[in-house]
XYZ file of C-alpha atoms in Angstrom:
372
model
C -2.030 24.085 6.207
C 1.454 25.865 5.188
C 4.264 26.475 6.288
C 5.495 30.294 5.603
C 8.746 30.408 7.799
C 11.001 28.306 9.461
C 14.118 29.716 11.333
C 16.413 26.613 12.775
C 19.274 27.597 15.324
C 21.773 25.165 16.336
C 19.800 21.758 15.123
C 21.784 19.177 14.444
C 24.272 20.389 11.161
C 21.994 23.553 10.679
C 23.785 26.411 12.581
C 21.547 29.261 11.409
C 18.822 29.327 8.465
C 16.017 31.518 7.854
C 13.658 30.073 5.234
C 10.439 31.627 3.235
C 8.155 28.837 1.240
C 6.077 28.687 -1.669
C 2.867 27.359 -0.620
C 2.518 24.249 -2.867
C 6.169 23.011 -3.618
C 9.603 23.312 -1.943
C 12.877 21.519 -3.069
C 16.070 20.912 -1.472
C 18.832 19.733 -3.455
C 22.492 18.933 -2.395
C 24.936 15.636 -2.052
C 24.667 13.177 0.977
C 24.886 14.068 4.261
C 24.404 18.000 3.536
C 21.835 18.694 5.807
C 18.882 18.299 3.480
C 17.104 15.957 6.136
C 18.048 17.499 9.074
C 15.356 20.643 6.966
C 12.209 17.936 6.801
C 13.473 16.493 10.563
C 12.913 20.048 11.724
C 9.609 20.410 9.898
C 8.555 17.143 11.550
C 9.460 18.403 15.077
C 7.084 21.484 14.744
C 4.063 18.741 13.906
C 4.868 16.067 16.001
C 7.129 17.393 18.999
C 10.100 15.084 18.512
C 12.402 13.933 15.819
C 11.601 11.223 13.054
C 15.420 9.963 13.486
C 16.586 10.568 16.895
C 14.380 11.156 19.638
C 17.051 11.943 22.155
C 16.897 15.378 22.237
C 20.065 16.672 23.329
C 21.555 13.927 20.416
C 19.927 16.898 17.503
C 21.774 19.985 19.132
C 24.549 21.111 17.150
C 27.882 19.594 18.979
C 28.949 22.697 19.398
C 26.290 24.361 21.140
C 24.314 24.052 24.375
C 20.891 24.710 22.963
C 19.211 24.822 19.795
C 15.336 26.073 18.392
C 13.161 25.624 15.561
C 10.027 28.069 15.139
C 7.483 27.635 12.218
C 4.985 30.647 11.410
C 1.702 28.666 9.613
C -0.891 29.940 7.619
C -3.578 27.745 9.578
C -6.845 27.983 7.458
C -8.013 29.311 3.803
C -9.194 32.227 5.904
C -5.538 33.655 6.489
C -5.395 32.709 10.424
C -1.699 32.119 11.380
C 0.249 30.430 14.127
C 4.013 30.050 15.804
C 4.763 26.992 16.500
C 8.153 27.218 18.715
C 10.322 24.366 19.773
C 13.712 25.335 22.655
C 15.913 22.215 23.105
C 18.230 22.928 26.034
C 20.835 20.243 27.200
C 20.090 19.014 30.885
C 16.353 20.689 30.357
C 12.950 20.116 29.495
C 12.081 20.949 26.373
C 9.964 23.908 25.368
C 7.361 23.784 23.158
C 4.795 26.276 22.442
C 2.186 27.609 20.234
C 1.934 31.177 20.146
C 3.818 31.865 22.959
C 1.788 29.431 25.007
C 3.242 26.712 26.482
C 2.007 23.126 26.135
C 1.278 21.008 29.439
C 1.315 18.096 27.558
C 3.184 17.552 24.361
C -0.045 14.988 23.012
C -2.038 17.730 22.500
C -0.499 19.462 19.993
C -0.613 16.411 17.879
C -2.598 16.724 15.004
C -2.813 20.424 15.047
C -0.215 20.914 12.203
C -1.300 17.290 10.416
C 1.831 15.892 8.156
C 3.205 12.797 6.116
C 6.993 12.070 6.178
C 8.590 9.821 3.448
C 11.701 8.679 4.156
C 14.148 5.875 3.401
C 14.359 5.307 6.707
C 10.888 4.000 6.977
C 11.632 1.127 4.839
C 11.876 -0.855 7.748
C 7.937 -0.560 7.754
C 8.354 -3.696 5.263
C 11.434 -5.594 6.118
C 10.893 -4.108 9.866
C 9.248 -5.689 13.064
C 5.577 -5.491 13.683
C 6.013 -2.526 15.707
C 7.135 -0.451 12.702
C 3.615 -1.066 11.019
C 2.119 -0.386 14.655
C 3.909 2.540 14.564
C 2.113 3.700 10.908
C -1.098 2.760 12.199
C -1.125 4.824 15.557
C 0.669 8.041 14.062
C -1.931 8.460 11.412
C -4.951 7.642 13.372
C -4.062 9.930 16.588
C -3.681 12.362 14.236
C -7.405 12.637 13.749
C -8.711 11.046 16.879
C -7.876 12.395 20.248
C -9.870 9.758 21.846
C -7.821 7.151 20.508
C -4.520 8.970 21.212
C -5.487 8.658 24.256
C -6.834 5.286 24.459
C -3.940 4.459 23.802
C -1.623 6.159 25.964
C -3.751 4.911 28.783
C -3.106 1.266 27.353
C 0.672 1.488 27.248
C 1.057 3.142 30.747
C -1.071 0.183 31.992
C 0.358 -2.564 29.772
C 4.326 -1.415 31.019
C 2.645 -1.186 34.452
C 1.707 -5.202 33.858
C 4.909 -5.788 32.511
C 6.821 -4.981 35.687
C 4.921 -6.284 38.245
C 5.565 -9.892 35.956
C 9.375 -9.572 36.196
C 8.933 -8.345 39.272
C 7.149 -11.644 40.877
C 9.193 -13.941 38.596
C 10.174 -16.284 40.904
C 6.470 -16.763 41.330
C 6.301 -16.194 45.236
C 3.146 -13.967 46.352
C 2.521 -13.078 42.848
C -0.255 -10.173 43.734
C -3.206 -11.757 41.262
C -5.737 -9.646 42.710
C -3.795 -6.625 41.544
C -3.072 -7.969 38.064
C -6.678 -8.829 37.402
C -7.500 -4.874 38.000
C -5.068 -4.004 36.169
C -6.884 -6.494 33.303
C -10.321 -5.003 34.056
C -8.939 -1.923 32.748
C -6.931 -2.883 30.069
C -9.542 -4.824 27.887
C -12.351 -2.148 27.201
C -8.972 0.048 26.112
C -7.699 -2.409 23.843
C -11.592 -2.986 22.365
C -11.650 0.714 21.274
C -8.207 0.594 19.778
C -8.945 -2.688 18.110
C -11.896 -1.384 16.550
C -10.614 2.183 15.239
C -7.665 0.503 13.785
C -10.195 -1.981 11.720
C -11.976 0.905 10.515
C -9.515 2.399 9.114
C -7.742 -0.119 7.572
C -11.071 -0.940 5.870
C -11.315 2.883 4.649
C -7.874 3.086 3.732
C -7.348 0.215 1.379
C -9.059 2.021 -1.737
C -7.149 4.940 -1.904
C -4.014 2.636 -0.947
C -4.778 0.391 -4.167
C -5.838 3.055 -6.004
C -2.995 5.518 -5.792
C -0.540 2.035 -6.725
C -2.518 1.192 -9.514
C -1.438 4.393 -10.972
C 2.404 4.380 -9.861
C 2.601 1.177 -11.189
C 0.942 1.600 -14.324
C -1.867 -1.301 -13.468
C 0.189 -4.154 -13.700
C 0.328 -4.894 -10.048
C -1.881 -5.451 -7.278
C -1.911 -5.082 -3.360
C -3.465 -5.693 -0.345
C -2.954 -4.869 3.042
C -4.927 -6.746 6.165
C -4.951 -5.885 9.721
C -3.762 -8.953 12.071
C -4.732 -9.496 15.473
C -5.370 -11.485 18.421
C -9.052 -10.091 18.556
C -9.912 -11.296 15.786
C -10.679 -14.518 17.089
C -10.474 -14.561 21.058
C -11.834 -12.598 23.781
C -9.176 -10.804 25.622
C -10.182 -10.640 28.702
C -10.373 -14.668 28.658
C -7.018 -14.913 26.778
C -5.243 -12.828 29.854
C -6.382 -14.739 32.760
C -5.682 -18.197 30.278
C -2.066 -16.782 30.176
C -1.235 -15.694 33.331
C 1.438 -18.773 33.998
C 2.864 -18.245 30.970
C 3.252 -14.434 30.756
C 4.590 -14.827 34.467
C 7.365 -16.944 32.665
C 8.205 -14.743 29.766
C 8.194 -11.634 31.966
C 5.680 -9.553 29.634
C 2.137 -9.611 28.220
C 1.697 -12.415 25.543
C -2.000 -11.326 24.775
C -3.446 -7.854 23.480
C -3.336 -5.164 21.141
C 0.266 -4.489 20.929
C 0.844 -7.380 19.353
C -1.224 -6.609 16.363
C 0.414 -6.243 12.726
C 0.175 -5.140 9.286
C 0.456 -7.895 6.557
C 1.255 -7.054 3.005
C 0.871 -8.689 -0.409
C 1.867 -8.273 -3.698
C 0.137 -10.457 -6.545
C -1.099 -12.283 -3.571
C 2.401 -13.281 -2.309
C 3.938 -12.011 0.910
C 5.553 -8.089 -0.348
C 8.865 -8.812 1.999
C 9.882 -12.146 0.541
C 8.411 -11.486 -3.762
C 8.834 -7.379 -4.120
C 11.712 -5.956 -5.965
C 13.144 -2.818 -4.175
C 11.299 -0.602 -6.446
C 8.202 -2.625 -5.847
C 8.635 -2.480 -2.030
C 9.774 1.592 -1.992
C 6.455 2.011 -4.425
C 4.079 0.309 -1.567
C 5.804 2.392 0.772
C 5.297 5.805 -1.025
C 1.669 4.525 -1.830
C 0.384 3.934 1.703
C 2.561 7.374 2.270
C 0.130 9.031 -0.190
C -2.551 7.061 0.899
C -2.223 8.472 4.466
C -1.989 12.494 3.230
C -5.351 11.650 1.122
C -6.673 9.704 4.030
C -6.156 12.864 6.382
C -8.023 15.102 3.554
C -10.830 13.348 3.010
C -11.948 11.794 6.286
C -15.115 13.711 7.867
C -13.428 14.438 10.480
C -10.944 16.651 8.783
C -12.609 18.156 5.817
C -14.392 20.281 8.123
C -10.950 21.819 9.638
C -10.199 22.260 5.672
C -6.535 21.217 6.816
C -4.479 19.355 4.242
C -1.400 17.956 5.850
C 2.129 19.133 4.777
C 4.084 16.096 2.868
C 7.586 15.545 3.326
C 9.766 13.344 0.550
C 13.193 12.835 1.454
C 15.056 10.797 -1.269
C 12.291 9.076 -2.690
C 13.182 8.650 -6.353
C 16.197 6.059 -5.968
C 14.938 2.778 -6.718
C 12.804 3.908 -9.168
C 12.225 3.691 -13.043
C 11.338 6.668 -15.009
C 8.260 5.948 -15.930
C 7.139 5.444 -12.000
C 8.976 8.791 -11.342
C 6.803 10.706 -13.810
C 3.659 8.751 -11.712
C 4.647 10.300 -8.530
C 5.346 13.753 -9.943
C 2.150 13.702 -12.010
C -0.004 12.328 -8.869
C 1.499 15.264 -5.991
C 1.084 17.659 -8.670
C -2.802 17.245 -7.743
C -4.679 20.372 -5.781
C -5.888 17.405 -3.089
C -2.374 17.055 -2.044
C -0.750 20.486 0.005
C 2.150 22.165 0.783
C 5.446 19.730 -0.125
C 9.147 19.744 0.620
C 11.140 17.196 -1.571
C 14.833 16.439 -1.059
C 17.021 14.653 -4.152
C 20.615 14.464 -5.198
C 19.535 14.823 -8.605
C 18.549 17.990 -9.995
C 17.079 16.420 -12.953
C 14.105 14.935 -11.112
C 13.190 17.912 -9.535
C 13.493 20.053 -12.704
C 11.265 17.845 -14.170
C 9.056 18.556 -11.162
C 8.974 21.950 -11.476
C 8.467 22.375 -15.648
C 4.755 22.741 -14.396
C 4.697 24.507 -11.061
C 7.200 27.593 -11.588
C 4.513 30.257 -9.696
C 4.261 27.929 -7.002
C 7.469 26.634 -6.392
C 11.018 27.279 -4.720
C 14.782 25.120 -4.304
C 17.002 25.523 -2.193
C 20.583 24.446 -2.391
C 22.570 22.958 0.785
C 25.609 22.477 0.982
C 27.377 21.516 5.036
C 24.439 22.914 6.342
C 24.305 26.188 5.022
C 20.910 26.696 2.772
C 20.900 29.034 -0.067
């Protein structure tokens, strides 16, 4: 998968830009608060229909404009197939999105059509974050492979916020419809089973190439674990909702189910939040980042579409020592990873990058928004 052009009109800083990649490495270098984001934000769009930082849509138009677009022309397969992915954002309007000229009538299916891995500060709050940051991770790559449990679990929210109102609804606990609220259950369990168990096996597939690809950031001298918590683990659901019906009727949500589920993460055995340094806790973030563009390779389900996913880094060297640095750059450098687009301050890092990739490569400087 690669991305040959993007034109951006009116998107947040970015008034105008026409851009032409390399097909293995892209660079973007510039102070703080350039626009070098607002590139990767756009890129993200085109794969996953909204923003990574602002899903309000009208909030990424360009304040002094009433609309703005974003088109991406892909190279889809090793065979040379192509395809224009086209976002309109208008203000007081639906937005547009399209693939060749086609409109979607749903934006969930085009995810996982342009597969991609986004690596961010912002997404530090995976770590220090709630539980439904890591819920977040878990459903974004997974749907990205598995229709059925995008839509598993679509179904399951619609239901579970369905739930949720009719609880504050009947919270004075007068004719509190049961009988409605136990159909609602019957169909809520058998969708939080098939969640439940996709998001085991995964993590149980994913922790080797997570450990693996840390082991060699960290030079070996540090180990991790992940785990996947939930109530299923130890209590039948259906039970668990009609045990709780009192109680959620007090709280005014759903105590019991699969949106409660976390990640938990460990360093040397010891929870990562409370013993990581900040380099330690940015290198388990870029690891399961990495971890996820393998993961998306190498699954069956994938390998047969041939479609490595595009990888965006956006500021991920601060924090770091050299020696983890040269890691990273050694380890993306690999033919199993695709098409990348890497921000930094520092030119250094990316020259470094880019001793070993000059056929394949391109930077760009930006400077207010304007990309040269």
């Amino acid at each position: 998968m690669v991305l040959r052009e993007l034109t951006i009109l009116n998107y947040k800083n970015i008034q105008e830009a026409h851009l032409l990649f390399s097909h293995k490495l892209n660079c973007f270098v510039g102070l703080n608060g350039q626009g070098k984001t607002n590139i990767l934000d756009a890129i993200y769009l085109l794969s996953f229909t909204k923003s990574a930082f602002n899903t309000i849509d009208s909030q990424n138009i360009h304040h002094h404009s009433d609309m703005a677009m974003i088109q991406g022309d892909y190279i889809t397969s090793s065979s040379g197939e192509t395809a224009r992915i086209t976002c309109g954002l208008k203000r007081g309007q639906k937005k547009q999105f399209r693939l060749d000229n086609k409109d979607y009538k749903r934006m969930v299916d085009h995810i996982g059509y342009i597969p991609l891995v986004l690596i961010s500060p912002e997404e530090l709050k995976f770590i220090d974050g709630g539980s439904d940051e890591r819920r977040r991770f878990l459903d974004g790559l997974i749907s990205q492979y598995s229709k059925k449990y995008l839509e598993d679990l679509t179904q399951y929210n619609a239901l579970l916020k369905q739930r949720n109102a009719l609880l504050k609804q009947y919270e004075d606990q007068v004719d509190v419809p049961w009988d409605f609220i136990d159909i609602l259950d019957e169909q809520i369990v058998p969708l939080a089973y098939a969640i439940y168990q996709e998001r085991s096996a995964f993590i149980e597939r994913f922790i080797p190439i997570f450990q693996s690809i840390y082991t060699h950031i960290s030079g070996g001298n540090e180990s991790v674990n992940l785990s996947y918590v939930s109530q299923l683990h130890e209590r039948d659901l259906k039970e668990a909702l009609l045990r709780t019906h009192q109680r959620d009727l007090i709280l005014g949500w759903t105590s019991q189910g699969i949106h409660k589920d976390d990640i938990e993460m460990t360093l040397d055995g010891y929870p990562l939040k409370r013993v990581g340094s900040q380099g330690q806790q940015k290198t388990y973030l870029l690891s399961l980042k990495l971890a996820q563009a393998l993961y998306l390779v190498r699954i069956e389900k994938n390998a047969l579409s041939n479609k490595r996913p595009i990888l965006l880094l956006d500021d991920i060297f601060d924090k770091l020592d050299s020696e983890r640095v040269e890691r990273i750059i050694q380890l993306v450098q690999q033919d199993e990873f695709g098409q990348i687009f890497i921000t930094d301050t520092d030119r250094q890092h990316l020259t470094t990058l880019l001793q070993n990739m000059e056929d394949t490569s391109s930077i760009f400087h930006v400077s207010n928004g304007v990309i040269s």
